[in-house]
PDB file of N, CA and C in Angstrom:
ATOM      1  N   UNK A   4      -9.747   1.288 -12.345  1.00 41.00           N
ATOM      2  CA  UNK A   4     -10.486   1.998 -13.514  1.00 41.00           C
ATOM      3  C   UNK A   4     -11.001   3.120 -13.103  1.00 41.00           C
ATOM      4  N   UNK A   5     -10.904   4.267 -14.057  1.00 42.00           N
ATOM      5  CA  UNK A   5     -12.038   5.299 -13.643  1.00 42.00           C
ATOM      6  C   UNK A   5     -12.858   5.587 -14.848  1.00 42.00           C
ATOM      7  N   UNK A   6     -14.091   5.895 -14.675  1.00 43.00           N
ATOM      8  CA  UNK A   6     -14.705   6.416 -15.671  1.00 43.00           C
ATOM      9  C   UNK A   6     -14.622   7.944 -16.146  1.00 43.00           C
ATOM     10  N   UNK A   7     -14.360   8.183 -17.416  1.00 41.00           N
ATOM     11  CA  UNK A   7     -14.301   9.471 -17.886  1.00 41.00           C
ATOM     12  C   UNK A   7     -15.446   9.716 -19.112  1.00 41.00           C
ATOM     13  N   UNK A   8     -16.189  10.691 -18.668  1.00 42.00           N
ATOM     14  CA  UNK A   8     -17.371  11.074 -19.329  1.00 42.00           C
ATOM     15  C   UNK A   8     -17.035  11.537 -20.729  1.00 42.00           C
ATOM     16  N   UNK A   9     -17.384  11.634 -22.042  1.00 42.00           N
ATOM     17  CA  UNK A   9     -17.280  12.273 -23.209  1.00 42.00           C
ATOM     18  C   UNK A   9     -18.819  12.546 -23.658  1.00 42.00           C
ATOM     19  N   UNK A  10     -18.797  13.962 -24.229  1.00 46.00           N
ATOM     20  CA  UNK A  10     -19.728  14.362 -25.051  1.00 46.00           C
ATOM     21  C   UNK A  10     -19.640  13.761 -26.436  1.00 46.00           C
ATOM     22  N   UNK A  11     -20.589  13.275 -27.131  1.00 48.00           N
ATOM     23  CA  UNK A  11     -20.459  12.620 -28.432  1.00 48.00           C
ATOM     24  C   UNK A  11     -21.963  12.540 -29.073  1.00 48.00           C
ATOM     25  N   UNK A  12     -21.764  13.604 -29.886  1.00 50.00           N
ATOM     26  CA  UNK A  12     -23.362  13.964 -30.544  1.00 50.00           C
ATOM     27  C   UNK A  12     -24.647  14.110 -29.130  1.00 50.00           C
ATOM     28  N   UNK A  13     -24.162  14.888 -28.224  1.00 50.00           N
ATOM     29  CA  UNK A  13     -25.182  15.309 -27.338  1.00 50.00           C
ATOM     30  C   UNK A  13     -25.469  14.267 -26.334  1.00 50.00           C
ATOM     31  N   UNK A  14     -24.828  13.184 -26.364  1.00 46.00           N
ATOM     32  CA  UNK A  14     -24.824  12.005 -25.478  1.00 46.00           C
ATOM     33  C   UNK A  14     -23.665  11.834 -24.545  1.00 46.00           C
ATOM     34  N   UNK A  15     -23.957  11.337 -23.612  1.00 44.00           N
ATOM     35  CA  UNK A  15     -23.101  11.569 -22.447  1.00 44.00           C
ATOM     36  C   UNK A  15     -22.601   9.660 -22.415  1.00 44.00           C
ATOM     37  N   UNK A  16     -21.172   9.385 -22.727  1.00 45.00           N
ATOM     38  CA  UNK A  16     -20.387   8.228 -22.810  1.00 45.00           C
ATOM     39  C   UNK A  16     -19.586   7.942 -21.682  1.00 45.00           C
ATOM     40  N   UNK A  17     -19.592   6.946 -21.321  1.00 43.00           N
ATOM     41  CA  UNK A  17     -18.454   6.032 -20.202  1.00 43.00           C
ATOM     42  C   UNK A  17     -17.623   5.418 -20.611  1.00 43.00           C
ATOM     43  N   UNK A  18     -16.388   6.098 -20.321  1.00 42.00           N
ATOM     44  CA  UNK A  18     -15.361   4.914 -21.026  1.00 42.00           C
ATOM     45  C   UNK A  18     -14.515   4.875 -19.812  1.00 42.00           C
ATOM     46  N   UNK A  19     -13.748   3.476 -19.811  1.00 42.00           N
ATOM     47  CA  UNK A  19     -13.097   3.092 -18.543  1.00 42.00           C
ATOM     48  C   UNK A  19     -11.726   3.514 -19.068  1.00 42.00           C
ATOM     49  N   UNK A  20     -10.896   4.248 -18.158  1.00 35.00           N
ATOM     50  CA  UNK A  20      -9.831   4.987 -18.414  1.00 35.00           C
ATOM     51  C   UNK A  20      -8.643   4.190 -17.118  1.00 35.00           C
ATOM     52  N   UNK A  21      -7.549   3.412 -17.455  1.00 36.00           N
ATOM     53  CA  UNK A  21      -6.551   2.892 -16.779  1.00 36.00           C
ATOM     54  C   UNK A  21      -6.030   4.357 -15.774  1.00 36.00           C
ATOM     55  N   UNK A  22      -5.945   3.660 -14.626  1.00 35.00           N
ATOM     56  CA  UNK A  22      -5.501   4.721 -13.824  1.00 35.00           C
ATOM     57  C   UNK A  22      -3.992   4.180 -12.760  1.00 35.00           C
ATOM     58  N   UNK A  23      -3.082   4.793 -12.446  1.00 41.00           N
ATOM     59  CA  UNK A  23      -1.995   4.497 -11.538  1.00 41.00           C
ATOM     60  C   UNK A  23      -2.668   4.830 -10.299  1.00 41.00           C
ATOM     61  N   UNK A  24      -3.007   3.902  -9.588  1.00 48.00           N
ATOM     62  CA  UNK A  24      -3.207   3.975  -8.150  1.00 48.00           C
ATOM     63  C   UNK A  24      -1.926   4.772  -7.185  1.00 48.00           C
ATOM     64  N   UNK A  25      -2.277   5.931  -6.781  1.00 54.00           N
ATOM     65  CA  UNK A  25      -1.678   6.671  -5.988  1.00 54.00           C
ATOM     66  C   UNK A  25      -2.165   6.820  -4.512  1.00 54.00           C
ATOM     67  N   UNK A  26      -3.379   6.513  -4.481  1.00 62.00           N
ATOM     68  CA  UNK A  26      -3.847   6.465  -3.002  1.00 62.00           C
ATOM     69  C   UNK A  26      -3.188   5.431  -2.061  1.00 62.00           C
ATOM     70  N   UNK A  27      -3.054   5.929  -0.984  1.00 67.00           N
ATOM     71  CA  UNK A  27      -2.186   5.066  -0.117  1.00 67.00           C
ATOM     72  C   UNK A  27      -2.941   4.084   0.276  1.00 67.00           C
ATOM     73  N   UNK A  28      -2.329   2.823   0.514  1.00 85.00           N
ATOM     74  CA  UNK A  28      -3.246   1.180   0.884  1.00 85.00           C
ATOM     75  C   UNK A  28      -2.776   1.162   2.450  1.00 85.00           C
ATOM     76  N   UNK A  29      -3.552   0.380   3.138  1.00 91.00           N
ATOM     77  CA  UNK A  29      -2.887  -0.035   4.302  1.00 91.00           C
ATOM     78  C   UNK A  29      -2.953  -1.708   4.309  1.00 91.00           C
ATOM     79  N   UNK A  30      -1.950  -1.769   4.808  1.00 95.00           N
ATOM     80  CA  UNK A  30      -1.321  -3.637   4.965  1.00 95.00           C
ATOM     81  C   UNK A  30      -1.292  -4.010   6.230  1.00 95.00           C
ATOM     82  N   UNK A  31      -1.674  -4.979   6.794  1.00 95.00           N
ATOM     83  CA  UNK A  31      -1.606  -5.551   7.803  1.00 95.00           C
ATOM     84  C   UNK A  31      -0.852  -6.999   7.881  1.00 95.00           C
ATOM     85  N   UNK A  32       0.426  -6.849   8.518  1.00 94.00           N
ATOM     86  CA  UNK A  32       1.104  -8.114   8.330  1.00 94.00           C
ATOM     87  C   UNK A  32       1.500  -8.826   9.848  1.00 94.00           C
ATOM     88  N   UNK A  33       0.967  -9.918  10.361  1.00 90.00           N
ATOM     89  CA  UNK A  33       1.045 -10.421  11.718  1.00 90.00           C
ATOM     90  C   UNK A  33       2.657 -10.781  11.862  1.00 90.00           C
ATOM     91  N   UNK A  34       2.839 -10.285  12.911  1.00 88.00           N
ATOM     92  CA  UNK A  34       4.580 -10.653  13.195  1.00 88.00           C
ATOM     93  C   UNK A  34       4.713 -11.840  13.205  1.00 88.00           C
ATOM     94  N   UNK A  35       6.131 -12.284  12.905  1.00 84.00           N
ATOM     95  CA  UNK A  35       6.546 -13.770  13.496  1.00 84.00           C
ATOM     96  C   UNK A  35       7.784 -13.468  14.102  1.00 84.00           C
ATOM     97  N   UNK A  36       8.509 -14.463  14.862  1.00 80.00           N
ATOM     98  CA  UNK A  36      10.017 -14.528  15.065  1.00 80.00           C
ATOM     99  C   UNK A  36      10.824 -13.591  14.748  1.00 80.00           C
ATOM    100  N   UNK A  37      10.868 -13.889  13.364  1.00 80.00           N
ATOM    101  CA  UNK A  37      11.723 -13.392  12.474  1.00 80.00           C
ATOM    102  C   UNK A  37      11.674 -12.010  12.019  1.00 80.00           C
ATOM    103  N   UNK A  38      10.908 -11.586  12.154  1.00 85.00           N
ATOM    104  CA  UNK A  38      10.373  -9.998  11.891  1.00 85.00           C
ATOM    105  C   UNK A  38      11.341  -9.148  12.191  1.00 85.00           C
ATOM    106  N   UNK A  39      12.238  -8.237  11.328  1.00 86.00           N
ATOM    107  CA  UNK A  39      12.960  -7.014  11.411  1.00 86.00           C
ATOM    108  C   UNK A  39      12.606  -5.991  12.085  1.00 86.00           C
ATOM    109  N   UNK A  40      13.340  -5.467  12.915  1.00 88.00           N
ATOM    110  CA  UNK A  40      13.026  -3.920  13.507  1.00 88.00           C
ATOM    111  C   UNK A  40      12.171  -3.089  12.495  1.00 88.00           C
ATOM    112  N   UNK A  41      11.164  -2.492  12.965  1.00 89.00           N
ATOM    113  CA  UNK A  41      10.631  -1.287  12.608  1.00 89.00           C
ATOM    114  C   UNK A  41      11.463  -0.483  11.231  1.00 89.00           C
ATOM    115  N   UNK A  42      12.681  -0.049  12.304  1.00 92.00           N
ATOM    116  CA  UNK A  42      13.526   0.903  11.099  1.00 92.00           C
ATOM    117  C   UNK A  42      14.128   0.273  10.192  1.00 92.00           C
ATOM    118  N   UNK A  43      14.248  -1.052  10.269  1.00 92.00           N
ATOM    119  CA  UNK A  43      14.572  -1.753   9.183  1.00 92.00           C
ATOM    120  C   UNK A  43      13.747  -1.686   7.918  1.00 92.00           C
ATOM    121  N   UNK A  44      12.378  -1.741   8.377  1.00 93.00           N
ATOM    122  CA  UNK A  44      11.296  -1.973   7.218  1.00 93.00           C
ATOM    123  C   UNK A  44      11.357  -0.279   6.769  1.00 93.00           C
ATOM    124  N   UNK A  45      11.220   0.469   7.686  1.00 93.00           N
ATOM    125  CA  UNK A  45      11.172   2.131   6.948  1.00 93.00           C
ATOM    126  C   UNK A  45      12.296   2.362   6.015  1.00 93.00           C
ATOM    127  N   UNK A  46      13.245   2.104   6.448  1.00 93.00           N
ATOM    128  CA  UNK A  46      14.671   2.108   5.584  1.00 93.00           C
ATOM    129  C   UNK A  46      14.485   1.448   4.245  1.00 93.00           C
ATOM    130  N   UNK A  47      13.975   0.191   4.348  1.00 93.00           N
ATOM    131  CA  UNK A  47      13.980  -0.495   3.113  1.00 93.00           C
ATOM    132  C   UNK A  47      12.840  -0.053   1.829  1.00 93.00           C
ATOM    133  N   UNK A  48      11.889   0.152   2.672  1.00 94.00           N
ATOM    134  CA  UNK A  48      10.599   1.085   1.807  1.00 94.00           C
ATOM    135  C   UNK A  48      10.991   2.309   1.302  1.00 94.00           C
ATOM    136  N   UNK A  49      11.710   2.893   1.990  1.00 93.00           N
ATOM    137  CA  UNK A  49      11.922   4.648   1.523  1.00 93.00           C
ATOM    138  C   UNK A  49      12.546   4.531  -0.063  1.00 93.00           C
ATOM    139  N   UNK A  50      13.144   4.029  -0.217  1.00 88.00           N
ATOM    140  CA  UNK A  50      13.608   4.131  -1.704  1.00 88.00           C
ATOM    141  C   UNK A  50      12.357   3.954  -2.914  1.00 88.00           C
ATOM    142  N   UNK A  51      11.466   2.931  -2.310  1.00 90.00           N
ATOM    143  CA  UNK A  51      10.350   2.733  -3.018  1.00 90.00           C
ATOM    144  C   UNK A  51       8.964   3.657  -2.998  1.00 90.00           C
ATOM    145  N   UNK A  52       9.056   4.074  -1.554  1.00 93.00           N
ATOM    146  CA  UNK A  52       7.681   5.022  -1.020  1.00 93.00           C
ATOM    147  C   UNK A  52       8.320   5.721  -0.107  1.00 93.00           C
ATOM    148  N   UNK A  53       9.000   6.928  -0.340  1.00 93.00           N
ATOM    149  CA  UNK A  53       9.269   7.871   0.898  1.00 93.00           C
ATOM    150  C   UNK A  53       8.451   8.402   1.884  1.00 93.00           C
ATOM    151  N   UNK A  54       7.437   8.447   1.445  1.00 92.00           N
ATOM    152  CA  UNK A  54       6.082   8.625   2.181  1.00 92.00           C
ATOM    153  C   UNK A  54       5.246   7.694   3.117  1.00 92.00           C
ATOM    154  N   UNK A  55       5.682   6.289   3.094  1.00 92.00           N
ATOM    155  CA  UNK A  55       5.147   5.180   3.606  1.00 92.00           C
ATOM    156  C   UNK A  55       5.476   5.329   5.112  1.00 92.00           C
ATOM    157  N   UNK A  56       4.362   4.789   5.685  1.00 93.00           N
ATOM    158  CA  UNK A  56       4.293   4.774   7.240  1.00 93.00           C
ATOM    159  C   UNK A  56       4.243   3.451   7.684  1.00 93.00           C
ATOM    160  N   UNK A  57       5.162   3.175   8.851  1.00 94.00           N
ATOM    161  CA  UNK A  57       5.377   1.811   9.345  1.00 94.00           C
ATOM    162  C   UNK A  57       5.031   1.949  10.651  1.00 94.00           C
ATOM    163  N   UNK A  58       4.087   1.106  11.556  1.00 94.00           N
ATOM    164  CA  UNK A  58       3.864   1.181  12.807  1.00 94.00           C
ATOM    165  C   UNK A  58       3.506  -0.263  13.233  1.00 94.00           C
ATOM    166  N   UNK A  59       3.412  -0.468  14.350  1.00 93.00           N
ATOM    167  CA  UNK A  59       2.566  -1.721  15.094  1.00 93.00           C
ATOM    168  C   UNK A  59       1.120  -1.305  15.589  1.00 93.00           C
ATOM    169  N   UNK A  60       0.366  -2.216  15.707  1.00 92.00           N
ATOM    170  CA  UNK A  60      -1.084  -2.192  16.374  1.00 92.00           C
ATOM    171  C   UNK A  60      -0.939  -2.040  17.999  1.00 92.00           C
ATOM    172  N   UNK A  61      -2.139  -2.053  18.926  1.00 92.00           N
ATOM    173  CA  UNK A  61      -1.497  -1.686  19.937  1.00 92.00           C
ATOM    174  C   UNK A  61      -1.173  -2.657  20.638  1.00 92.00           C
ATOM    175  N   UNK A  62      -1.551  -3.946  20.170  1.00 90.00           N
ATOM    176  CA  UNK A  62      -0.906  -5.142  20.795  1.00 90.00           C
ATOM    177  C   UNK A  62       0.302  -5.602  20.706  1.00 90.00           C
ATOM    178  N   UNK A  63       1.278  -4.724  19.626  1.00 89.00           N
ATOM    179  CA  UNK A  63       2.425  -5.271  19.235  1.00 89.00           C
ATOM    180  C   UNK A  63       2.461  -6.583  18.538  1.00 89.00           C
ATOM    181  N   UNK A  64       1.224  -6.850  17.854  1.00 91.00           N
ATOM    182  CA  UNK A  64       1.452  -8.421  17.107  1.00 91.00           C
ATOM    183  C   UNK A  64       1.274  -8.009  15.408  1.00 91.00           C
ATOM    184  N   UNK A  65       0.686  -6.815  15.005  1.00 93.00           N
ATOM    185  CA  UNK A  65       0.439  -6.676  13.700  1.00 93.00           C
ATOM    186  C   UNK A  65       1.314  -5.268  13.159  1.00 93.00           C
ATOM    187  N   UNK A  66       1.973  -5.529  12.308  1.00 94.00           N
ATOM    188  CA  UNK A  66       2.811  -4.674  11.696  1.00 94.00           C
ATOM    189  C   UNK A  66       1.812  -3.716  10.408  1.00 94.00           C
ATOM    190  N   UNK A  67       1.419  -2.591  10.572  1.00 95.00           N
ATOM    191  CA  UNK A  67       0.919  -1.527   9.981  1.00 95.00           C
ATOM    192  C   UNK A  67       1.629  -0.892   9.240  1.00 95.00           C
ATOM    193  N   UNK A  68       1.359  -0.953   7.516  1.00 94.00           N
ATOM    194  CA  UNK A  68       2.254  -0.226   6.783  1.00 94.00           C
ATOM    195  C   UNK A  68       1.288   0.336   5.584  1.00 94.00           C
ATOM    196  N   UNK A  69       1.512   1.822   5.712  1.00 92.00           N
ATOM    197  CA  UNK A  69       0.376   2.418   4.658  1.00 92.00           C
ATOM    198  C   UNK A  69       1.645   3.343   3.504  1.00 92.00           C
ATOM    199  N   UNK A  70       1.080   2.636   2.689  1.00 91.00           N
ATOM    200  CA  UNK A  70       2.068   3.030   1.349  1.00 91.00           C
ATOM    201  C   UNK A  70       1.310   3.038   0.152  1.00 91.00           C
ATOM    202  N   UNK A  71       1.778   3.498  -0.846  1.00 88.00           N
ATOM    203  CA  UNK A  71       1.068   3.328  -2.123  1.00 88.00           C
ATOM    204  C   UNK A  71       1.701   2.299  -3.218  1.00 88.00           C
ATOM    205  N   UNK A  72       2.417   1.198  -2.565  1.00 90.00           N
ATOM    206  CA  UNK A  72       2.754   0.283  -3.252  1.00 90.00           C
ATOM    207  C   UNK A  72       1.965  -0.693  -3.464  1.00 90.00           C
ATOM    208  N   UNK A  73       2.248  -1.467  -4.218  1.00 91.00           N
ATOM    209  CA  UNK A  73       1.520  -2.656  -4.948  1.00 91.00           C
ATOM    210  C   UNK A  73       1.916  -3.836  -3.540  1.00 91.00           C
ATOM    211  N   UNK A  74       0.908  -4.514  -3.133  1.00 91.00           N
ATOM    212  CA  UNK A  74       1.089  -5.494  -2.455  1.00 91.00           C
ATOM    213  C   UNK A  74       2.457  -6.403  -2.716  1.00 91.00           C
ATOM    214  N   UNK A  75       2.343  -7.004  -3.867  1.00 92.00           N
ATOM    215  CA  UNK A  75       3.605  -7.867  -4.382  1.00 92.00           C
ATOM    216  C   UNK A  75       4.810  -7.062  -4.289  1.00 92.00           C
ATOM    217  N   UNK A  76       5.056  -5.812  -4.723  1.00 93.00           N
ATOM    218  CA  UNK A  76       6.223  -5.106  -4.420  1.00 93.00           C
ATOM    219  C   UNK A  76       6.708  -4.904  -3.198  1.00 93.00           C
ATOM    220  N   UNK A  77       5.578  -4.672  -2.114  1.00 93.00           N
ATOM    221  CA  UNK A  77       5.610  -4.443  -0.478  1.00 93.00           C
ATOM    222  C   UNK A  77       6.725  -5.957  -0.246  1.00 93.00           C
ATOM    223  N   UNK A  78       5.952  -7.178  -0.533  1.00 94.00           N
ATOM    224  CA  UNK A  78       6.616  -8.162  -0.237  1.00 94.00           C
ATOM    225  C   UNK A  78       7.840  -8.661  -0.396  1.00 94.00           C
ATOM    226  N   UNK A  79       8.267  -8.111  -1.654  1.00 94.00           N
ATOM    227  CA  UNK A  79       9.432  -8.015  -2.172  1.00 94.00           C
ATOM    228  C   UNK A  79      10.606  -7.083  -1.184  1.00 94.00           C
ATOM    229  N   UNK A  80      10.276  -6.216  -0.803  1.00 94.00           N
ATOM    230  CA  UNK A  80      11.268  -5.509  -0.303  1.00 94.00           C
ATOM    231  C   UNK A  80      11.068  -5.970   1.429  1.00 94.00           C
ATOM    232  N   UNK A  81       9.998  -6.297   1.720  1.00 93.00           N
ATOM    233  CA  UNK A  81      10.213  -6.797   2.990  1.00 93.00           C
ATOM    234  C   UNK A  81      11.131  -7.982   3.054  1.00 93.00           C
ATOM    235  N   UNK A  82      11.012  -8.834   2.019  1.00 93.00           N
ATOM    236  CA  UNK A  82      11.756 -10.180   1.768  1.00 93.00           C
ATOM    237  C   UNK A  82      13.428  -9.689   1.670  1.00 93.00           C
ATOM    238  N   UNK A  83      13.627  -8.666   0.988  1.00 92.00           N
ATOM    239  CA  UNK A  83      15.052  -7.949   1.318  1.00 92.00           C
ATOM    240  C   UNK A  83      15.697  -7.441   2.850  1.00 92.00           C
ATOM    241  N   UNK A  84      14.801  -7.466   3.690  1.00 92.00           N
ATOM    242  CA  UNK A  84      14.869  -7.295   4.811  1.00 92.00           C
ATOM    243  C   UNK A  84      15.657  -8.354   5.533  1.00 92.00           C
ATOM    244  N   UNK A  85      15.580  -9.735   4.859  1.00 90.00           N
ATOM    245  CA  UNK A  85      15.641 -10.567   5.441  1.00 90.00           C
ATOM    246  C   UNK A  85      14.481 -11.288   6.350  1.00 90.00           C
ATOM    247  N   UNK A  86      13.041 -10.850   5.811  1.00 90.00           N
ATOM    248  CA  UNK A  86      12.108 -11.388   6.682  1.00 90.00           C
ATOM    249  C   UNK A  86      11.222 -11.930   5.429  1.00 90.00           C
ATOM    250  N   UNK A  87      11.102 -13.621   5.578  1.00 88.00           N
ATOM    251  CA  UNK A  87      10.305 -14.483   5.092  1.00 88.00           C
ATOM    252  C   UNK A  87       8.690 -14.649   4.807  1.00 88.00           C
ATOM    253  N   UNK A  88       8.441 -13.360   4.766  1.00 90.00           N
ATOM    254  CA  UNK A  88       6.849 -12.775   4.249  1.00 90.00           C
ATOM    255  C   UNK A  88       6.510 -13.400   3.398  1.00 90.00           C
ATOM    256  N   UNK A  89       5.479 -14.100   3.396  1.00 89.00           N
ATOM    257  CA  UNK A  89       4.495 -14.656   2.343  1.00 89.00           C
ATOM    258  C   UNK A  89       3.509 -13.606   1.909  1.00 89.00           C
ATOM    259  N   UNK A  90       3.430 -13.472   0.472  1.00 90.00           N
ATOM    260  CA  UNK A  90       1.886 -12.729   0.394  1.00 90.00           C
ATOM    261  C   UNK A  90       0.655 -13.168   1.094  1.00 90.00           C
ATOM    262  N   UNK A  91       0.611 -14.308   1.728  1.00 91.00           N
ATOM    263  CA  UNK A  91      -0.637 -14.866   2.435  1.00 91.00           C
ATOM    264  C   UNK A  91      -0.855 -14.001   3.808  1.00 91.00           C
ATOM    265  N   UNK A  92       0.434 -13.528   4.434  1.00 91.00           N
ATOM    266  CA  UNK A  92       0.361 -12.963   5.432  1.00 91.00           C
ATOM    267  C   UNK A  92       0.163 -11.397   5.294  1.00 91.00           C
ATOM    268  N   UNK A  93       0.178 -10.822   4.086  1.00 93.00           N
ATOM    269  CA  UNK A  93       0.043  -9.566   3.942  1.00 93.00           C
ATOM    270  C   UNK A  93      -1.748  -9.496   3.565  1.00 93.00           C
ATOM    271  N   UNK A  94      -2.543  -8.687   4.539  1.00 93.00           N
ATOM    272  CA  UNK A  94      -3.751  -8.341   4.239  1.00 93.00           C
ATOM    273  C   UNK A  94      -3.989  -6.910   3.701  1.00 93.00           C
ATOM    274  N   UNK A  95      -4.297  -6.910   2.416  1.00 91.00           N
ATOM    275  CA  UNK A  95      -4.516  -5.289   2.193  1.00 91.00           C
ATOM    276  C   UNK A  95      -5.880  -4.738   2.554  1.00 91.00           C
ATOM    277  N   UNK A  96      -5.837  -3.539   3.129  1.00 89.00           N
ATOM    278  CA  UNK A  96      -7.301  -3.165   3.262  1.00 89.00           C
ATOM    279  C   UNK A  96      -7.590  -2.095   2.413  1.00 89.00           C
ATOM    280  N   UNK A  97      -8.648  -1.565   2.201  1.00 76.00           N
ATOM    281  CA  UNK A  97      -9.338  -0.464   1.323  1.00 76.00           C
ATOM    282  C   UNK A  97      -8.326   0.711   1.667  1.00 76.00           C
ATOM    283  N   UNK A  98      -8.337   1.531   0.613  1.00 68.00           N
ATOM    284  CA  UNK A  98      -7.667   2.967   0.760  1.00 68.00           C
ATOM    285  C   UNK A  98      -8.004   3.501   1.971  1.00 68.00           C
ATOM    286  N   UNK A  99      -6.926   3.937   2.483  1.00 63.00           N
ATOM    287  CA  UNK A  99      -7.321   4.954   3.775  1.00 63.00           C
ATOM    288  C   UNK A  99      -7.112   6.498   3.232  1.00 63.00           C
ATOM    289  N   UNK A 100      -7.249   6.946   2.285  1.00 64.00           N
ATOM    290  CA  UNK A 100      -7.123   8.245   1.688  1.00 64.00           C
ATOM    291  C   UNK A 100      -8.401   9.024   1.872  1.00 64.00           C
ATOM    292  N   UNK A 101      -8.540  10.213   2.468  1.00 69.00           N
ATOM    293  CA  UNK A 101      -9.602  10.871   2.837  1.00 69.00           C
ATOM    294  C   UNK A 101      -9.313  12.065   2.174  1.00 69.00           C
ATOM    295  N   UNK A 102      -8.335  12.626   1.284  1.00 66.00           N
ATOM    296  CA  UNK A 102      -8.001  13.738   0.200  1.00 66.00           C
ATOM    297  C   UNK A 102      -7.912  14.899   1.160  1.00 66.00           C
ATOM    298  N   UNK A 103      -7.851  14.955   2.546  1.00 64.00           N
ATOM    299  CA  UNK A 103      -7.487  15.950   3.138  1.00 64.00           C
ATOM    300  C   UNK A 103      -6.513  16.654   3.213  1.00 64.00           C
ATOM    301  N   UNK A 104      -5.465  15.968   3.304  1.00 60.00           N
ATOM    302  CA  UNK A 104      -3.893  16.444   3.014  1.00 60.00           C
ATOM    303  C   UNK A 104      -3.460  16.918   1.635  1.00 60.00           C
ATOM    304  N   UNK A 105      -4.541  16.560   0.612  1.00 55.00           N
ATOM    305  CA  UNK A 105      -4.147  17.047  -0.740  1.00 55.00           C
ATOM    306  C   UNK A 105      -3.011  16.370  -1.288  1.00 55.00           C
ATOM    307  N   UNK A 106      -2.606  15.318  -0.376  1.00 52.00           N
ATOM    308  CA  UNK A 106      -1.467  14.364  -1.257  1.00 52.00           C
ATOM    309  C   UNK A 106      -1.954  13.112  -1.799  1.00 52.00           C
TER     310      UNK A 106
END
């Protein structure tokens, strides 16, 4: 929710306004033996979020996904690849958007 300021009779009034989240979120998912290749994840995510970024951490044990998707939608797409990922495996980090690219 965002607060929008209205001028009413000389007073400022704040009212919450529902907003669709377009800022990318970063998700971390611990890999398992049944994890699909990164390219399969990228291909599956493309239809939902063409700007999604998928990579591995330096140890190669955690998949990092930056996407504007909601966590529940992300889990659904990952399951379509045959990966039996559970919502508990998906750790959502705060927005990583700095606003620098204007996107």
